[in-house]
């Protein structure tokens, strides 16, 4: 794949991931452990999920870089796509949090 196709696939994949996470939160569905941890942090500190997601993802990248530097290892697993995803997914969730979806009351 060429570079532009890779960027397009990254954007589509991250957007779908963010939409999926948002609807899992709104539907009170079982989440992945990482997203569940972020949800717990956002509920305890009364902050929007999107903000906590951004801070958590960026802190995990920084922790990885610091551990690799302390261990005198090369920094692997952290590329431009990882950094982009850390910033992008939380921002897309933030847009969805501010968008008002029409909801229905349960009948039972």
Steps between C-alpha positions, in 0.01 A plus 500: 500500500617850435530765771166672429311172513662421833392839638144445375483154659638642827235775503215262421617243755545752780166665424320165512679415824396830660138460389495146636641605837250786524202272436634241744505770768150626415361146484659392830661207323798302621815681393856393442708518821687813391185688402330381819789638704474835321124502560556435872755782518259740327218407739714531814645838404178629335673583172387430144600159369664655194737709712595203717552287188741755351695540823516124559616416147764773496625399845536138381710615206718712730536209744610272217761750382632557854525126574682440171745782577561375856563145374730630224275337244390630166155657500277252321125472473457877496469639152326791338176300480507430874555865584230608254254250647570619854390851408235424237275241665431713808422804285250305287332373817486861621317604183254213548448592867399851394270374224147439626364167380127443516436241769191304590367400840471136584142372500535255789 
